[in-house]
Coordinates of C-alpha atoms in Angstrom, one line a residue:
M14 CA 238.0 61.8 172.0
T15 CA 237.1 62.1 168.3
N16 CA 236.6 65.3 166.4
N17 CA 232.9 64.6 166.2
E18 CA 232.7 64.2 170.0
Q19 CA 234.6 67.5 170.4
N20 CA 232.3 69.3 168.0
R21 CA 229.1 67.9 169.4
L22 CA 226.7 70.5 170.9
A23 CA 224.8 68.7 173.6
P24 CA 221.7 70.6 175.0
H25 CA 222.9 69.9 178.5
P26 CA 225.9 68.2 180.3
V27 CA 225.9 64.6 181.6
L28 CA 223.4 64.3 184.5
P29 CA 225.0 61.7 186.9
D30 CA 221.8 61.3 188.9
Y31 CA 220.3 59.5 185.9
Y32 CA 223.2 58.1 183.8
G33 CA 227.0 58.1 184.1
K34 CA 228.3 58.7 180.5
A35 CA 227.0 60.6 177.5
E36 CA 226.7 57.4 175.5
D37 CA 224.4 56.0 178.2
R38 CA 221.9 58.9 177.9
R39 CA 219.8 57.6 175.0
T40 CA 219.1 54.2 176.6
R41 CA 218.3 55.7 180.0
V42 CA 216.0 58.4 178.6
D43 CA 214.2 55.9 176.4
E44 CA 213.7 53.7 179.5
M45 CA 212.2 56.5 181.5
F46 CA 209.8 57.6 178.8
D47 CA 208.7 54.0 178.0
S48 CA 208.0 53.3 181.6
S49 CA 206.0 56.5 182.1
A50 CA 204.2 56.8 178.8
E51 CA 200.8 55.8 180.1
H52 CA 201.0 58.5 182.8
Y53 CA 202.6 61.3 180.8
D54 CA 199.6 63.1 179.4
W55 CA 197.9 63.1 182.8
I56 CA 201.0 64.6 184.4
T57 CA 201.5 67.3 181.8
D58 CA 197.8 68.3 181.8
V59 CA 198.0 68.7 185.6
M60 CA 201.3 70.6 185.3
S61 CA 199.8 73.1 182.8
F62 CA 196.4 73.4 184.6
G63 CA 194.8 72.0 181.5
S64 CA 196.1 74.7 179.2
G65 CA 198.9 72.8 177.5
R66 CA 196.9 71.8 174.4
M67 CA 195.5 75.2 173.8
Y68 CA 199.0 76.7 174.0
R69 CA 200.4 74.2 171.6
R70 CA 197.6 74.8 169.1
Q71 CA 198.1 78.5 169.2
A72 CA 201.9 78.0 168.7
L73 CA 201.2 75.9 165.6
L74 CA 198.9 78.5 164.2
R75 CA 201.3 81.3 165.0
A76 CA 204.0 79.4 163.0
G77 CA 201.7 79.4 160.0
I78 CA 200.7 75.8 159.7
K79 CA 197.5 75.5 157.6
A80 CA 195.3 73.0 155.7
G81 CA 197.1 70.8 153.3
D82 CA 200.6 71.1 154.8
K83 CA 202.9 68.2 155.4
V84 CA 204.3 68.2 159.0
L85 CA 206.9 66.1 160.7
D86 CA 206.7 66.2 164.5
V87 CA 210.0 65.1 166.0
G88 CA 210.2 63.9 169.5
A89 CA 206.4 63.6 169.3
G90 CA 206.1 61.7 172.6
T91 CA 202.4 60.9 173.3
G92 CA 201.5 62.8 170.1
V93 CA 199.7 65.9 171.4
V94 CA 201.4 68.3 169.0
S95 CA 200.9 65.8 166.2
W96 CA 197.3 65.3 166.9
L97 CA 196.7 69.1 167.0
A98 CA 198.6 69.6 163.8
Q99 CA 196.6 66.8 162.2
Q100 CA 193.4 68.7 162.9
I101 CA 194.8 71.9 161.4
V102 CA 196.2 70.3 158.1
G103 CA 193.1 68.3 157.6
E104 CA 192.6 65.3 155.2
E105 CA 194.6 66.9 152.4
G106 CA 197.6 67.3 154.7
L107 CA 199.9 64.9 156.4
V108 CA 201.4 64.7 159.9
V109 CA 204.0 62.1 160.9
A110 CA 204.8 61.7 164.6
L111 CA 208.4 60.5 165.2
D112 CA 209.8 59.4 168.5
P113 CA 212.4 56.8 169.7
S114 CA 210.1 55.5 172.4
K115 CA 207.7 52.7 171.4
G116 CA 205.7 53.3 174.6
M117 CA 205.1 57.0 173.8
L118 CA 204.1 56.3 170.2
T119 CA 201.6 53.7 171.4
Q120 CA 200.0 56.4 173.4
A121 CA 200.0 58.7 170.3
V122 CA 198.1 56.1 168.3
K123 CA 195.6 55.8 171.1
L124 CA 195.1 59.6 171.0
G125 CA 194.3 59.4 167.3
V126 CA 197.6 60.1 165.5
E127 CA 197.4 58.4 162.2
H128 CA 201.0 58.2 161.1
T129 CA 203.9 57.3 163.4
S130 CA 207.5 56.4 163.0
M131 CA 210.2 55.3 165.4
G132 CA 213.5 57.2 165.0
L133 CA 215.9 59.9 166.2
G134 CA 216.0 63.5 165.3
E135 CA 219.6 63.2 164.4
A136 CA 219.0 60.5 161.8
L137 CA 215.5 61.1 160.2
P138 CA 214.2 58.2 158.1
F139 CA 212.8 60.5 155.4
P140 CA 214.0 61.8 152.0
D141 CA 215.2 65.3 151.4
D142 CA 212.7 68.1 150.8
T143 CA 209.7 66.2 152.1
F144 CA 207.9 68.4 154.7
D145 CA 206.5 72.0 154.8
Y146 CA 207.0 72.2 158.6
L147 CA 209.0 70.4 161.2
T148 CA 207.8 70.7 164.8
M149 CA 209.2 69.6 168.2
G150 CA 207.3 70.1 171.4
F151 CA 209.4 70.2 174.5
A152 CA 211.8 67.5 173.4
L153 CA 214.8 69.6 172.3
R154 CA 216.6 68.9 175.6
H155 CA 216.6 65.2 174.8
V156 CA 218.6 65.2 171.5
A157 CA 222.3 64.2 171.6
D158 CA 223.6 66.9 169.3
L159 CA 221.8 70.2 168.4
G160 CA 223.9 70.8 165.3
A161 CA 223.4 67.3 163.9
A162 CA 219.7 67.5 164.7
F163 CA 219.2 70.9 163.1
A164 CA 221.0 69.8 160.0
E165 CA 218.7 66.8 159.6
Y166 CA 215.6 69.0 160.3
Q167 CA 216.7 71.3 157.5
R168 CA 217.4 68.4 155.1
V169 CA 213.9 67.0 155.3
L170 CA 212.2 70.3 154.9
K171 CA 211.2 71.6 151.5
P172 CA 212.9 74.8 150.4
G173 CA 211.1 77.6 152.3
G174 CA 209.9 75.1 154.9
K175 CA 209.9 76.1 158.5
I176 CA 211.1 74.7 161.9
L177 CA 209.1 75.3 165.1
L178 CA 210.7 74.2 168.3
L179 CA 208.8 74.6 171.6
E180 CA 210.7 74.6 174.8
I181 CA 210.5 75.5 178.5
T182 CA 213.3 77.9 179.5
R183 CA 214.4 79.0 182.9
P184 CA 212.9 82.5 183.8
E185 CA 215.4 85.3 184.0
G186 CA 214.6 86.2 187.6
K187 CA 216.0 84.2 190.6
I188 CA 212.7 84.2 192.5
A189 CA 210.7 83.0 189.4
T190 CA 213.3 80.3 188.7
A191 CA 213.2 79.1 192.3
F192 CA 209.4 78.9 192.2
L193 CA 209.4 77.0 188.9
K194 CA 212.1 74.6 190.2
F195 CA 210.0 73.9 193.3
Y196 CA 206.9 73.3 191.3
L197 CA 208.4 71.2 188.5
K198 CA 211.0 69.2 190.5
I199 CA 209.2 68.8 193.8
V200 CA 205.4 69.3 193.5
I201 CA 204.8 67.7 190.1
P202 CA 207.0 64.5 190.6
N203 CA 205.3 63.9 193.9
L204 CA 201.8 64.3 192.5
A205 CA 202.8 61.8 189.8
K206 CA 203.9 59.3 192.3
I207 CA 200.8 59.8 194.6
F208 CA 198.1 59.9 192.1
R209 CA 199.5 57.7 189.4
R210 CA 201.3 55.4 191.8
S211 CA 204.3 55.5 189.5
A212 CA 207.8 55.9 191.0
D213 CA 209.2 55.9 187.4
S214 CA 207.1 58.9 186.5
K215 CA 208.4 60.7 189.6
V216 CA 212.0 60.1 188.4
L217 CA 211.1 61.3 184.8
M218 CA 209.6 64.5 186.0
R219 CA 212.6 65.3 188.2
Y220 CA 214.7 64.7 185.1
Y221 CA 212.4 67.0 183.2
W222 CA 213.3 69.9 185.5
D223 CA 217.0 69.0 185.6
T224 CA 217.3 69.2 181.8
I225 CA 215.6 72.6 181.9
E226 CA 217.9 73.9 184.6
Q227 CA 221.0 72.6 182.8
C228 CA 220.0 73.5 179.3
V229 CA 222.3 75.6 177.2
P230 CA 221.2 79.3 176.9
P231 CA 218.6 80.3 174.3
A232 CA 221.2 82.3 172.4
T233 CA 223.2 79.1 171.9
I234 CA 220.2 77.4 170.4
V235 CA 219.5 80.3 168.0
E236 CA 223.1 80.3 167.0
A237 CA 223.0 76.6 166.3
L238 CA 220.0 77.1 164.1
K239 CA 221.8 79.9 162.2
S240 CA 225.0 77.8 161.8
T241 CA 223.1 75.1 159.9
G242 CA 222.0 77.7 157.4
L243 CA 218.5 78.3 158.5
E244 CA 217.3 81.8 157.7
Q245 CA 215.4 84.1 160.1
S246 CA 216.4 82.0 163.0
K247 CA 215.0 83.5 166.2
R248 CA 213.4 82.9 169.6
A249 CA 210.0 84.3 170.8
V250 CA 209.1 84.2 174.5
V251 CA 205.6 83.5 175.7
L252 CA 204.6 83.9 179.4
S253 CA 208.3 84.3 180.4
I254 CA 209.1 80.5 180.3
F255 CA 207.9 79.2 176.9
S256 CA 210.4 79.6 174.1
E257 CA 209.4 79.3 170.4
Y258 CA 212.4 78.8 168.2
T259 CA 211.9 79.2 164.5
G260 CA 214.0 79.1 161.3
I261 CA 213.3 78.8 157.6
K262 CA 215.1 76.6 155.1
P263 CA 216.5 78.8 152.3
A264 CA 214.5 78.7 149.0
R265 CA 216.5 77.5 146.1
A266 CA 217.4 80.0 143.4

């Protein structure tokens, strides 16, 4: 094992129900998202009872995104966060949706996202000091190395730029966790298979819960943000399960 492998901070351990080795994770995850892309928005809308877009918009506004800003949305998926940010920044701003899945980005374009780019959060194809904000909507669990990703996020931000990472986190109570697990791992995957006739979507949504259940603690994520030099790194909790992680790139003297 190399020093880089030893120092890597994965958001969750290897999940043998889906792939056998850490190096196989990226290929398997891309396959799952590509095969389920056309069903993904329907599933997440049902999962959130139609409130998901409203919550995302409110989170973007809470973070301070405004007209004229330049925003990079990493792990953009079908582009919902990108599309909402696009409406906020207006014609004078810029939003780029980045994702490793061609299938997901195809759906983002259909939604109306104007600028897309294929790529990974750990190796962003953009110059230093480019964006005012970097967002990530419920995709943090799919990066390979939190430290490497956060270093890249900071690199492409302008001095004083801000990171906003949205995630679903296990509730603190055992009963609440058991209920959420039943809903996300049993109910939603089966609804996806029945109503979308997609066995692949069922597998993806079961994986969705397993990554939530096995994800590193929120304190570890906040510490990883701080370790890359981001200032005011913190986590805010909304409705017990939504985590909003933020951090600010230091302004130059």
